[in-house]
């Protein structure tokens, strides 16, 4: 293992091991490997195809050492990253900080977090704020693998340290994250999407999780196809250290991108940076329905020696779901279609409620239907999400915020509506008038209210353990 958590501190120990076993009870990190075809690492940086990517992301250290590039190898781009760092240093020498550069065709955004500099070069129409939010996700994903305390300590000891040594094998996790940022609406709304499920079925699964507990277990999470099924938490988790959507996004991405976590029972340290950026949780990851691998169980503990205790919890959960046939509802569940809603000419929508009770507000959620024609292809899907991003940029503009936008083109009509109760992006077929769109959205809102218990987790179930330490340790502070 590379790092160890000691209630608020990190210890630099040794290089990570590439050796993988079925069980790693002492917190050894699983190698994060993904199909190499998903990576742009070997792409020639001198070609036109490399230049024509819609977005590039670079990570480098304050000393100008390359750490990561979304497309092309860091070695081939070392001179480019050197120029970036020289520009950052030049501006800093004048007592300022470079934030962004704009041209007719590109937007370049800089984010400096401690000893790391992260840069986005984008050819699309996203705002500086949106691009900076994406860079923050990249930074947080790196922190989730190493912890912020360790990153700072390493560069305090050696400013020229090559961080790629510690991130070796994890580049594909960052690749997967950036793919998801472009192709998943959860990053647009900074919210988590739940699997649409009857509240009785979700409650039954939550009760099973609540009964399978052990000291130091903090969160029990069920995931299906990257959608949240259920989450329960320890009662003693402090209120100012709630689990944020970004933490779940990073956790989901790590599981999705790491092939080593997709079989058997795996044990890996993971930092949830918005919960506590300096320490690890220890994650027990296992699928409840092999070989289909549709329902993933994640148990997060504060104790690095908890593997076997959590394996016992998983065994209890497995026995309960089998005896109650509780996974059948998940297996049969799919995203809903706009055809089932009864709203004329509606093609797609994103909906995020905001007038919710305190326990609901602990975890921001959204819902959307399955993308259907004409948005089935990846290209058309990205087109629609870009349209949503553009609407979000306009309606949340710092200089001229708005409450409602009606946007019509020859391809589609989008109505964006933000109130104190919700944030809604509704896409209709072209030629729909503003009055008609508002009338149909009113119908949509009634349907969403009716289906609220199925589409959202309206309360976060809790359980109580008998901790081996005082309750403050559960905050990882």
PDB file of N, CA and C in Angstrom, residues 12 63 67 93 97 120 156 164 182 219 252 270 339 361 388 395 402 409 463:
ATOM      1  N   UNK A  12       3.717   8.480   4.271  1.00  0.00           N
ATOM      2  CA  UNK A  12       4.343   8.045   3.033  1.00  0.00           C
ATOM      3  C   UNK A  12       5.075   6.751   3.325  1.00  0.00           C
ATOM      4  N   UNK A  63       6.456  22.718 -10.585  1.00  0.00           N
ATOM      5  CA  UNK A  63       7.800  22.700 -11.171  1.00  0.00           C
ATOM      6  C   UNK A  63       7.751  22.454 -12.679  1.00  0.00           C
ATOM      7  N   UNK A  67       2.082  15.475 -15.465  1.00  0.00           N
ATOM      8  CA  UNK A  67       1.460  14.442 -14.637  1.00  0.00           C
ATOM      9  C   UNK A  67       0.424  13.655 -15.434  1.00  0.00           C
ATOM     10  N   UNK A  93       4.543  36.157 -10.894  1.00  0.00           N
ATOM     11  CA  UNK A  93       5.649  37.051 -10.542  1.00  0.00           C
ATOM     12  C   UNK A  93       5.183  38.498 -10.454  1.00  0.00           C
ATOM     13  N   UNK A  97      -2.799  36.093 -10.660  1.00  0.00           N
ATOM     14  CA  UNK A  97      -3.007  34.669 -10.938  1.00  0.00           C
ATOM     15  C   UNK A  97      -3.770  34.540 -12.248  1.00  0.00           C
ATOM     16  N   UNK A 120      -7.514  23.334 -18.901  1.00  0.00           N
ATOM     17  CA  UNK A 120      -8.463  22.868 -19.915  1.00  0.00           C
ATOM     18  C   UNK A 120      -8.355  23.756 -21.147  1.00  0.00           C
ATOM     19  N   UNK A 156       6.153  19.220  -0.734  1.00  0.00           N
ATOM     20  CA  UNK A 156       6.938  19.968   0.252  1.00  0.00           C
ATOM     21  C   UNK A 156       8.318  19.340   0.418  1.00  0.00           C
ATOM     22  N   UNK A 164       3.536  10.890 -11.373  1.00  0.00           N
ATOM     23  CA  UNK A 164       3.070   9.757 -12.174  1.00  0.00           C
ATOM     24  C   UNK A 164       3.469   8.426 -11.553  1.00  0.00           C
ATOM     25  N   UNK A 182     -18.398  14.753 -20.036  1.00  0.00           N
ATOM     26  CA  UNK A 182     -18.965  15.177 -21.312  1.00  0.00           C
ATOM     27  C   UNK A 182     -20.290  14.495 -21.635  1.00  0.00           C
ATOM     28  N   UNK A 219     -20.844   4.107   5.620  1.00  0.00           N
ATOM     29  CA  UNK A 219     -21.823   4.160   4.529  1.00  0.00           C
ATOM     30  C   UNK A 219     -21.977   2.784   3.908  1.00  0.00           C
ATOM     31  N   UNK A 252     -18.307   6.251  -8.017  1.00  0.00           N
ATOM     32  CA  UNK A 252     -18.912   5.497  -9.120  1.00  0.00           C
ATOM     33  C   UNK A 252     -17.926   5.367 -10.275  1.00  0.00           C
ATOM     34  N   UNK A 270      -9.948   4.637  -0.408  1.00  0.00           N
ATOM     35  CA  UNK A 270     -10.471   5.692  -1.269  1.00  0.00           C
ATOM     36  C   UNK A 270     -10.774   6.915  -0.414  1.00  0.00           C
ATOM     37  N   UNK A 339     -42.440   8.617 -23.558  1.00  0.00           N
ATOM     38  CA  UNK A 339     -43.747   8.188 -24.076  1.00  0.00           C
ATOM     39  C   UNK A 339     -44.694   7.797 -22.955  1.00  0.00           C
ATOM     40  N   UNK A 361     -32.115  17.204   1.262  1.00  0.00           N
ATOM     41  CA  UNK A 361     -31.118  18.161   0.793  1.00  0.00           C
ATOM     42  C   UNK A 361     -29.694  17.686   1.071  1.00  0.00           C
ATOM     43  N   UNK A 388     -27.989  21.685 -23.228  1.00  0.00           N
ATOM     44  CA  UNK A 388     -28.323  21.885 -21.814  1.00  0.00           C
ATOM     45  C   UNK A 388     -27.252  22.726 -21.115  1.00  0.00           C
ATOM     46  N   UNK A 395     -28.703  30.798 -18.087  1.00  0.00           N
ATOM     47  CA  UNK A 395     -29.694  31.087 -17.049  1.00  0.00           C
ATOM     48  C   UNK A 395     -29.030  31.383 -15.704  1.00  0.00           C
ATOM     49  N   UNK A 402     -31.229  34.640 -15.204  1.00  0.00           N
ATOM     50  CA  UNK A 402     -32.622  34.614 -15.670  1.00  0.00           C
ATOM     51  C   UNK A 402     -33.386  33.495 -14.977  1.00  0.00           C
ATOM     52  N   UNK A 409     -34.746  26.212 -32.274  1.00  0.00           N
ATOM     53  CA  UNK A 409     -33.937  26.086 -33.497  1.00  0.00           C
ATOM     54  C   UNK A 409     -34.696  25.183 -34.467  1.00  0.00           C
ATOM     55  N   UNK A 463     -28.438   4.036  10.480  1.00  0.00           N
ATOM     56  CA  UNK A 463     -28.319   2.930  11.411  1.00  0.00           C
ATOM     57  C   UNK A 463     -27.367   3.352  12.515  1.00  0.00           C
TER      58      UNK A 463
END
